[in-house]
């Protein structure tokens, strides 16, 4: 009985450890997902700001005469041309963040499947099955010990009668 209890206790501890690991993995997945979403939102805001800046630069370029640009010694078209490069860089960052986000979501989904309540239920069933098996083995051992004890007692009695 002690063996059964010890095995059941060990299996329960393993189940608890698996549940804690599942919760930790889910928590980490959520944190990674939140971080990726924050990165994605920041990249979207930067793209919107750059597109706004580019539109303002283009409007200013069209409104200002070319002579005034030359007088001040800068080229508005050159500044406006930097915005598309920055927007492209941010689009690449956005695509990267989206890729990471989908990867983290897939990982989280896989962890949820592996650490689902169904798996915990299967582990509980396995614990119950093993406990029952250990109890049956213990009963069989006790019956065998009783039978052997009876046989030893009978053999001793037979020896006494023969002497």
Coordinates of N, CA, C and O in Angstrom, one line a residue:
X1 N 0.8 -1.2 0.0 CA 0.0 0.0 0.0 C 0.9 1.3 0.0 O 0.6 2.2 -0.7
X2 N 2.0 1.2 0.7 CA 2.9 2.3 0.8 C 3.5 2.6 -0.6 O 3.7 3.7 -1.0
X3 N 3.8 1.5 -1.3 CA 4.4 1.6 -2.6 C 3.4 2.3 -3.6 O 3.7 3.1 -4.4
X4 N 2.1 1.8 -3.5 CA 1.1 2.4 -4.3 C 0.9 3.9 -4.0 O 0.8 4.7 -4.9
X5 N 0.9 4.2 -2.7 CA 0.8 5.6 -2.3 C 2.0 6.4 -2.8 O 1.8 7.6 -3.3
X6 N 3.2 5.9 -2.7 CA 4.4 6.6 -3.1 C 4.3 6.8 -4.6 O 4.7 7.9 -5.1
X7 N 3.9 5.8 -5.4 CA 3.9 5.9 -6.8 C 2.8 6.9 -7.2 O 3.0 7.8 -8.1
X8 N 1.7 6.9 -6.6 CA 0.6 7.8 -6.9 C 1.0 9.2 -6.5 O 0.8 10.2 -7.3
X9 N 1.7 9.4 -5.4 CA 2.2 10.7 -5.0 C 3.2 11.2 -6.1 O 3.2 12.4 -6.5
X10 N 4.1 10.3 -6.5 CA 5.1 10.7 -7.5 C 4.5 11.1 -8.8 O 4.8 12.2 -9.4
X11 N 3.5 10.4 -9.2 CA 2.8 10.7 -10.5 C 2.0 12.0 -10.3 O 1.9 12.8 -11.3
X12 N 1.4 12.2 -9.2 CA 0.7 13.5 -8.9 C 1.7 14.7 -9.0 O 1.3 15.7 -9.5
X13 N 2.9 14.5 -8.4 CA 3.9 15.6 -8.5 C 4.3 15.8 -9.9 O 4.4 17.0 -10.3
X14 N 4.4 14.8 -10.7 CA 4.8 14.9 -12.2 C 3.6 15.7 -12.9 O 3.9 16.6 -13.7
X15 N 2.4 15.3 -12.5 CA 1.3 16.0 -13.1 C 1.3 17.5 -12.8 O 1.1 18.4 -13.6
X16 N 1.5 17.8 -11.5 CA 1.6 19.2 -11.0 C 2.7 19.9 -11.7 O 2.5 21.1 -12.1
X17 N 3.9 19.3 -11.9 CA 5.0 19.9 -12.6 C 4.7 20.2 -14.0 O 5.0 21.3 -14.5
X18 N 4.0 19.2 -14.7 CA 3.6 19.4 -16.1 C 2.6 20.6 -16.2 O 2.7 21.4 -17.1
X19 N 1.7 20.7 -15.3 CA 0.7 21.8 -15.3 C 1.4 23.1 -15.1 O 1.1 24.1 -15.7
X20 N 2.4 23.2 -14.1 CA 3.1 24.4 -13.9 C 3.9 24.8 -15.1 O 4.0 26.0 -15.5
X21 N 4.5 23.8 -15.8 CA 5.3 24.1 -17.0 C 4.4 24.6 -18.1 O 4.7 25.5 -18.8
X22 N 3.2 24.0 -18.2 CA 2.2 24.5 -19.2 C 1.8 25.9 -18.9 O 1.8 26.8 -19.8
X23 N 1.6 26.3 -17.7 CA 1.2 27.6 -17.3 C 2.3 28.6 -17.6 O 2.1 29.7 -18.1
X24 N 3.5 28.2 -17.3 CA 4.7 29.1 -17.5 C 4.9 29.3 -19.0 O 5.1 30.4 -19.4
X25 N 4.8 28.2 -19.8 CA 4.9 28.4 -21.2 C 3.9 29.2 -21.8 O 4.1 30.1 -22.7
X26 N 2.6 29.1 -21.3 CA 1.5 29.9 -21.8 C 1.8 31.4 -21.5 O 1.6 32.3 -22.3
X27 N 2.3 31.6 -20.2 CA 2.6 33.0 -19.8 C 3.7 33.6 -20.6 O 3.6 34.7 -21.1
X28 N 4.7 32.8 -20.9 CA 5.8 33.3 -21.7 C 5.4 33.6 -23.1 O 5.8 34.6 -23.8
X29 N 4.5 32.7 -23.7 CA 4.0 32.9 -25.0 C 3.1 34.2 -25.1 O 3.2 34.9 -26.1
X30 N 2.3 34.4 -24.1 CA 1.5 35.6 -24.0 C 2.4 36.9 -24.0 O 2.2 37.9 -24.7
X31 N 3.5 36.8 -23.2 CA 4.4 37.9 -23.1 C 5.1 38.2 -24.4 O 5.2 39.4 -24.8
X32 N 5.5 37.1 -25.1 CA 6.2 37.3 -26.4 C 5.2 37.8 -27.4 O 5.6 38.7 -28.2
X33 N 4.0 37.4 -27.3 CA 2.9 37.9 -28.2 C 2.7 39.4 -28.0 O 2.6 40.1 -28.9
X34 N 2.6 39.7 -26.7 CA 2.4 41.2 -26.4 C 3.5 42.0 -26.9 O 3.3 43.1 -27.4
X35 N 4.7 41.5 -26.7 CA 5.9 42.3 -27.2 C 5.9 42.4 -28.7 O 6.2 43.5 -29.2
X36 N 5.6 41.3 -29.4 CA 5.5 41.4 -30.8 C 4.4 42.4 -31.3 O 4.6 43.1 -32.3
X37 N 3.3 42.3 -30.6 CA 2.2 43.3 -31.0 C 2.6 44.7 -30.7 O 2.3 45.6 -31.5
X38 N 3.3 45.0 -29.7 CA 3.8 46.3 -29.4 C 4.8 46.8 -30.4 O 4.7 47.9 -30.9
X39 N 5.7 45.9 -30.9 CA 6.6 46.2 -31.9 C 5.9 46.5 -33.2 O 6.2 47.4 -33.9
X40 N 4.9 45.7 -33.5 CA 4.1 45.9 -34.7 C 3.4 47.2 -34.7 O 3.4 48.0 -35.7
X41 N 2.8 47.6 -33.6 CA 2.1 48.9 -33.5 C 3.1 50.0 -33.6 O 2.8 51.0 -34.3
X42 N 4.3 49.9 -33.0 CA 5.3 51.0 -33.1 C 5.7 51.1 -34.6 O 5.9 52.3 -35.1
X43 N 5.9 50.0 -35.3 CA 6.3 50.1 -36.7 C 5.2 50.7 -37.5 O 5.5 51.5 -38.4
X44 N 3.9 50.4 -37.2 CA 2.8 51.0 -38.0 C 2.8 52.5 -37.7 O 2.5 53.3 -38.7
X45 N 3.0 52.9 -36.5 CA 3.0 54.4 -36.2 C 4.1 55.1 -36.9 O 4.0 56.2 -37.5
X46 N 5.3 54.4 -37.0 CA 6.4 55.0 -37.7 C 6.2 55.2 -39.2 O 6.5 56.2 -39.8
X47 N 5.6 54.1 -39.7 CA 5.2 54.2 -41.2 C 4.2 55.3 -41.4 O 4.4 56.1 -42.4
X48 N 3.2 55.4 -40.6 CA 2.2 56.5 -40.8 C 2.9 57.8 -40.7 O 2.6 58.7 -41.5
X49 N 3.8 58.0 -39.7 CA 4.5 59.3 -39.5 C 5.3 59.6 -40.7 O 5.3 60.7 -41.2
X50 N 6.1 58.6 -41.2 CA 6.9 58.8 -42.4 C 6.1 59.1 -43.7 O 6.5 60.0 -44.5
X51 N 5.0 58.4 -43.8 CA 4.1 58.7 -45.0 C 3.5 60.1 -44.9 O 3.4 60.9 -45.9
X52 N 3.2 60.6 -43.7 CA 2.7 61.9 -43.4 C 3.8 62.9 -43.8 O 3.6 63.9 -44.4
X53 N 5.0 62.6 -43.3 CA 6.2 63.5 -43.5 C 6.4 63.6 -45.0 O 6.7 64.7 -45.6
X54 N 6.4 62.5 -45.7 CA 6.6 62.5 -47.1 C 5.6 63.3 -47.9 O 5.9 64.1 -48.8
X55 N 4.3 63.2 -47.5 CA 3.2 63.9 -48.1 C 3.4 65.4 -47.9 O 3.3 66.2 -48.8
X56 N 3.8 65.8 -46.7 CA 4.1 67.2 -46.4 C 5.2 67.7 -47.2 O 5.2 68.9 -47.7
X57 N 6.3 66.9 -47.3 CA 7.5 67.3 -48.0 C 7.1 67.5 -49.5 O 7.6 68.4 -50.2
X58 N 6.3 66.6 -50.0 CA 5.9 66.7 -51.4 C 5.1 67.9 -51.7 O 5.2 68.6 -52.7
X59 N 4.2 68.2 -50.7 CA 3.3 69.4 -50.9 C 4.2 70.7 -50.8 O 4.0 71.6 -51.5
X60 N 5.1 70.7 -49.8 CA 6.0 71.8 -49.7 C 6.9 72.0 -50.9 O 7.1 73.1 -51.4
X61 N 7.3 70.9 -51.5 CA 8.1 71.0 -52.7 C 7.4 71.5 -53.8 O 7.9 72.3 -54.6
X62 N 6.1 71.2 -54.0 CA 5.3 71.6 -55.1 C 4.9 73.1 -54.9 O 4.8 73.9 -55.9
X63 N 4.8 73.5 -53.6 CA 4.3 74.9 -53.4 C 5.5 75.9 -53.4 O 5.3 77.0 -53.8
X64 N 6.6 75.5 -53.1 CA 7.8 76.4 -53.0 C 8.4 76.5 -54.4 O 8.6 75.5 -55.1
X65 N 8.8 77.6 -54.8 CA 9.5 77.8 -56.1 C 10.9 77.2 -56.0 O 11.5 77.2 -55.0
X66 N 11.4 76.7 -57.1 CA 12.7 76.1 -57.2 C 13.8 77.1 -56.8 O 14.8 76.7 -56.2
X67 N 13.6 78.3 -57.2 CA 14.6 79.3 -56.9 C 14.8 79.5 -55.4 O 15.9 79.7 -54.9
X68 N 13.7 79.5 -54.7 CA 13.8 79.6 -53.2 C 14.6 78.5 -52.6 O 15.4 78.7 -51.7
X69 N 14.4 77.3 -53.1 CA 15.2 76.1 -52.7 C 16.7 76.3 -52.9 O 17.5 76.1 -52.0
X70 N 17.0 76.8 -54.1 CA 18.4 77.0 -54.4 C 19.0 78.1 -53.5 O 20.1 78.1 -53.1
X71 N 18.2 79.1 -53.2 CA 18.6 80.3 -52.4 C 19.0 79.8 -51.0 O 20.0 80.3 -50.5
X72 N 18.3 78.9 -50.4 CA 18.5 78.4 -49.1 C 19.6 77.4 -49.1 O 20.1 77.0 -48.0
X73 N 19.9 76.8 -50.2 CA 21.0 75.8 -50.3 C 20.6 74.4 -49.9 O 21.5 73.6 -49.4
X74 N 19.4 74.0 -50.0 CA 19.0 72.6 -49.8 C 18.0 72.1 -50.8 O 17.4 72.9 -51.5
X75 N 17.9 70.8 -50.9 CA 17.1 70.3 -51.9 C 15.9 69.5 -51.2 O 16.1 68.5 -50.6
X76 N 14.7 70.0 -51.4 CA 13.5 69.4 -50.8 C 13.3 68.0 -51.3 O 12.9 67.1 -50.6
X77 N 13.6 67.9 -52.6 CA 13.4 66.6 -53.2 C 14.3 65.5 -52.6 O 13.9 64.4 -52.4
X78 N 15.5 65.9 -52.2 CA 16.4 65.0 -51.6 C 15.9 64.5 -50.2 O 15.9 63.4 -49.9
X79 N 15.3 65.5 -49.4 CA 14.8 65.1 -48.1 C 13.5 64.3 -48.3 O 13.3 63.3 -47.6
X80 N 12.7 64.5 -49.3 CA 11.5 63.8 -49.6 C 11.9 62.3 -50.0 O 11.2 61.4 -49.8
X81 N 13.0 62.2 -50.7 CA 13.4 60.9 -51.2 C 13.9 60.0 -50.1 O 13.9 58.8 -50.2
X82 N 14.3 60.6 -48.9 CA 14.7 59.8 -47.8 C 13.5 59.1 -47.1 O 13.6 58.0 -46.6
X83 N 12.4 59.7 -47.2 CA 11.2 59.2 -46.5 C 10.8 57.8 -47.1 O 10.5 56.9 -46.4
X84 N 10.8 57.6 -48.5 CA 10.4 56.3 -49.0 C 11.4 55.2 -48.5 O 10.9 54.1 -48.2
X85 N 12.7 55.6 -48.4 CA 13.6 54.6 -47.9 C 13.3 54.2 -46.5 O 13.4 53.0 -46.1
X86 N 13.0 55.2 -45.7 CA 12.7 54.9 -44.3 C 11.4 54.1 -44.2 O 11.3 53.2 -43.4
X87 N 10.4 54.5 -45.0 CA 9.2 53.8 -45.0 C 9.4 52.3 -45.4 O 8.8 51.4 -44.8
X88 N 10.2 52.1 -46.4 CA 10.5 50.7 -46.9 C 11.2 49.9 -45.7 O 10.9 48.8 -45.5
X89 N 12.1 50.6 -45.0 CA 12.8 49.9 -43.9 C 11.8 49.5 -42.8 O 11.9 48.4 -42.3
X90 N 10.9 50.5 -42.6 CA 9.9 50.2 -41.6 C 8.9 49.1 -42.0 O 8.4 48.3 -41.2
X91 N 8.6 49.0 -43.3 CA 7.8 48.0 -43.8 C 8.5 46.6 -43.7 O 7.8 45.6 -43.3
X92 N 9.8 46.6 -43.9 CA 10.5 45.3 -43.7 C 10.5 45.0 -42.2 O 10.3 43.8 -41.8
X93 N 10.7 45.9 -41.3 CA 10.6 45.7 -39.9 C 9.2 45.2 -39.5 O 9.0 44.3 -38.7
X94 N 8.2 45.8 -40.1 CA 6.8 45.4 -39.9 C 6.6 43.9 -40.3 O 6.0 43.1 -39.6
X95 N 7.1 43.6 -41.5 CA 7.0 42.2 -42.0 C 7.7 41.2 -41.1 O 7.2 40.1 -40.8
X96 N 8.9 41.6 -40.6 CA 9.6 40.8 -39.7 C 8.8 40.6 -38.4 O 8.7 39.5 -37.8
X97 N 8.3 41.7 -37.9 CA 7.5 41.6 -36.6 C 6.3 40.7 -36.8 O 5.9 39.9 -35.9
X98 N 5.6 40.8 -38.0 CA 4.5 40.0 -38.3 C 4.9 38.5 -38.3 O 4.2 37.6 -37.8
X99 N 6.1 38.2 -38.9 CA 6.6 36.9 -39.0 C 6.8 36.3 -37.6 O 6.5 35.2 -37.3
X100 N 7.5 37.2 -36.7 CA 7.7 36.7 -35.4 C 6.4 36.5 -34.6 O 6.3 35.6 -33.8
X101 N 5.5 37.4 -34.8 CA 4.2 37.3 -34.2 C 3.5 35.9 -34.6 O 3.0 35.2 -33.7
X102 N 3.5 35.6 -35.9 CA 2.9 34.4 -36.3 C 3.6 33.2 -35.7 O 3.0 32.2 -35.4
X103 N 5.0 33.3 -35.7 CA 5.8 32.2 -35.1 C 5.4 32.0 -33.6 O 5.2 30.9 -33.2
X104 N 5.3 33.1 -32.9 CA 5.0 33.0 -31.4 C 3.6 32.5 -31.3 O 3.3 31.6 -30.4
X105 N 2.7 32.9 -32.1 CA 1.3 32.4 -32.0 C 1.2 30.9 -32.3 O 0.6 30.1 -31.6
X106 N 2.0 30.4 -33.3 CA 2.0 29.0 -33.6 C 2.7 28.2 -32.5 O 2.2 27.1 -32.1
X107 N 3.7 28.8 -31.9 CA 4.4 28.1 -30.8 C 3.4 28.0 -29.6 O 3.3 27.0 -28.9
X108 N 2.7 29.1 -29.3 CA 1.8 29.1 -28.2 C 0.7 28.1 -28.4 O 0.3 27.4 -27.5
X109 N 0.2 28.1 -29.6 CA -0.9 27.1 -30.0 C -0.4 25.7 -29.8 O -1.1 24.8 -29.2
X110 N 0.8 25.4 -30.2 CA 1.4 24.0 -30.0 C 1.6 23.7 -28.6 O 1.2 22.6 -28.1
X111 N 2.0 24.7 -27.8 CA 2.2 24.4 -26.3 C 0.8 24.2 -25.7 O 0.7 23.4 -24.8
X112 N -0.2 24.9 -26.1 CA -1.5 24.7 -25.6 C -2.0 23.4 -25.9 O -2.7 22.7 -25.0
X113 N -1.8 22.9 -27.1 CA -2.2 21.5 -27.5 C -1.5 20.5 -26.6 O -2.1 19.6 -26.1
X114 N -0.2 20.6 -26.5 CA 0.6 19.7 -25.7 C 0.2 19.7 -24.2 O 0.1 18.7 -23.6
X115 N 0.0 20.9 -23.7 CA -0.3 21.0 -22.3 C -1.8 21.3 -22.0 O -2.1 21.9 -21.0
X116 N -2.6 20.7 -22.8 CA -4.0 21.0 -22.7 C -4.6 20.2 -21.5 O -4.0 19.3 -21.0
X117 N -5.9 20.5 -21.2 CA -6.6 19.8 -20.1 C -6.8 18.3 -20.5 O -6.8 17.4 -19.7
X118 N -6.9 18.0 -21.8 CA -7.0 16.6 -22.3 C -5.8 15.8 -21.9 O -5.9 14.7 -21.5
X119 N -4.6 16.4 -22.1 CA -3.4 15.7 -21.7 C -3.3 15.5 -20.2 O -3.0 14.4 -19.8
X120 N -3.7 16.5 -19.5 CA -3.8 16.3 -18.0 C -4.7 15.2 -17.6 O -4.5 14.4 -16.7
X121 N -5.9 15.2 -18.3 CA -6.9 14.1 -18.0 C -6.3 12.8 -18.3 O -6.5 11.8 -17.6
X122 N -5.6 12.7 -19.4 CA -4.9 11.4 -19.8 C -3.9 11.0 -18.8 O -3.8 9.8 -18.4
X123 N -3.2 12.0 -18.3 CA -2.2 11.6 -17.2 C -2.9 11.2 -15.9 O -2.4 10.2 -15.3
X124 N -4.0 11.8 -15.6 CA -4.8 11.4 -14.4 C -5.3 9.9 -14.6 O -5.2 9.1 -13.7
X125 N -5.8 9.6 -15.8 CA -6.2 8.3 -16.1 C -5.1 7.3 -16.0 O -5.3 6.2 -15.4
X126 N -3.9 7.7 -16.5 CA -2.8 6.8 -16.4 C -2.4 6.6 -14.9 O -2.0 5.5 -14.5
X127 N -2.4 7.6 -14.1 CA -2.1 7.5 -12.7 C -3.1 6.5 -12.0 O -2.7 5.7 -11.2
X128 N -4.4 6.7 -12.3 CA -5.4 5.8 -11.8 C -5.2 4.4 -12.2 O -5.2 3.4 -11.4
X129 N -4.8 4.2 -13.5 CA -4.6 2.8 -14.0 C -3.4 2.2 -13.3 O -3.4 1.0 -12.9
X130 N -2.3 3.0 -13.2 CA -1.1 2.4 -12.5 C -1.4 2.1 -11.0 O -0.9 1.1 -10.5
X131 N -2.2 3.0 -10.4 CA -2.5 2.8 -9.0 C -3.3 1.5 -8.8 O -3.1 0.7 -7.9
X132 N -4.3 1.3 -9.7 CA -5.1 0.0 -9.7 C -4.2 -1.2 -9.9 O -4.3 -2.2 -9.2
X133 N -3.3 -1.1 -10.9 CA -2.4 -2.2 -11.2 C -1.5 -2.5 -10.0 O -1.3 -3.7 -9.6
X134 N -1.0 -1.5 -9.3 CA -0.1 -1.7 -8.1 C -0.9 -2.3 -7.0 O -0.5 -3.2 -6.3
X135 N -2.2 -1.9 -6.8 CA -3.0 -2.4 -5.8 C -3.3 -3.9 -6.1 O -3.2 -4.8 -5.2
X136 N -3.6 -4.3 -7.3 CA -3.8 -5.7 -7.7 C -2.5 -6.5 -7.4 O -2.6 -7.6 -6.9
X137 N -1.4 -6.0 -7.8 CA -0.1 -6.7 -7.6 C 0.1 -6.9 -6.1 O 0.6 -8.0 -5.7
X138 N -0.2 -5.9 -5.3 CA 0.0 -6.0 -3.8 C -0.9 -7.1 -3.3 O -0.5 -7.9 -2.5
X139 N -2.2 -7.1 -3.7 CA -3.1 -8.1 -3.3 C -2.7 -9.5 -3.7 O -2.7 -10.5 -2.9
X140 N -2.2 -9.7 -4.9 CA -1.7 -11.0 -5.4 C -0.5 -11.4 -4.5 O -0.4 -12.6 -4.1
X141 N 0.4 -10.5 -4.2 CA 1.6 -10.8 -3.4 C 1.2 -11.2 -2.0 O 1.7 -12.2 -1.4
X142 N 0.2 -10.5 -1.4 CA -0.3 -10.8 -0.1 C -0.9 -12.2 -0.1 O -0.7 -13.0 0.8
X143 N -1.7 -12.6 -1.1 CA -2.3 -13.9 -1.2 C -1.2 -15.0 -1.4 O -1.3 -16.0 -0.7
X144 N -0.2 -14.7 -2.2 CA 0.9 -15.6 -2.4 C 1.7 -15.8 -1.1 O 2.0 -17.0 -0.7
X145 N 1.9 -14.7 -0.3 CA 2.6 -14.8 1.0 C 1.8 -15.7 1.9 O 2.3 -16.5 2.7
X146 N 0.5 -15.4 2.0 CA -0.4 -16.2 2.8 C -0.4 -17.7 2.5 O -0.3 -18.6 3.3
X147 N -0.4 -18.0 1.2 CA -0.4 -19.3 0.7 C 0.9 -20.0 1.1 O 0.9 -21.1 1.6
X148 N 2.0 -19.3 0.9 CA 3.3 -19.9 1.2 C 3.5 -20.1 2.8 O 4.0 -21.1 3.2
X149 N 2.9 -19.1 3.5 CA 2.9 -19.3 5.0 C 2.2 -20.5 5.4 O 2.6 -21.3 6.3
X150 N 1.0 -20.7 4.8 CA 0.2 -21.9 5.0 C 0.9 -23.2 4.7 O 0.9 -24.2 5.4
X151 N 1.6 -23.2 3.5 CA 2.4 -24.3 3.1 C 3.5 -24.6 4.0 O 3.8 -25.8 4.4
X152 N 4.2 -23.6 4.5 CA 5.3 -23.8 5.5 C 4.7 -24.4 6.8 O 5.3 -25.3 7.4
X153 N 3.6 -23.8 7.2 CA 3.0 -24.3 8.5 C 2.6 -25.8 8.3 O 2.8 -26.6 9.2
X154 N 2.0 -26.1 7.2 CA 1.6 -27.5 6.9 C 2.8 -28.4 6.8 O 2.8 -29.5 7.3
X155 N 3.9 -28.0 6.2 CA 5.1 -28.8 6.1 C 5.7 -29.0 7.5 O 6.1 -30.1 7.8
X156 N 5.7 -28.0 8.3 CA 6.2 -28.2 9.7 C 5.4 -29.2 10.5 O 5.9 -30.0 11.2
X157 N 4.1 -29.1 10.3 CA 3.1 -30.0 11.0 C 3.4 -31.4 10.5 O 3.4 -32.4 11.3
X158 N 3.5 -31.6 9.2 CA 3.8 -32.9 8.6 C 5.1 -33.5 9.2 O 5.2 -34.7 9.5
X159 N 6.1 -32.7 9.3 CA 7.4 -33.1 9.9 C 7.3 -33.5 11.3 O 7.9 -34.5 11.8
X160 N 6.5 -32.8 12.1 CA 6.3 -33.2 13.5 C 5.6 -34.5 13.6 O 5.9 -35.3 14.5
X161 N 4.6 -34.7 12.7 CA 3.8 -35.9 12.8 C 4.7 -37.1 12.4 O 4.5 -38.2 12.9
X162 N 5.6 -36.9 11.4 CA 6.5 -38.0 11.0 C 7.6 -38.3 12.0 O 8.0 -39.5 12.1
X163 N 7.9 -37.4 12.9 CA 9.0 -37.7 13.9 C 8.4 -38.3 15.1 O 7.9 -39.0 15.6

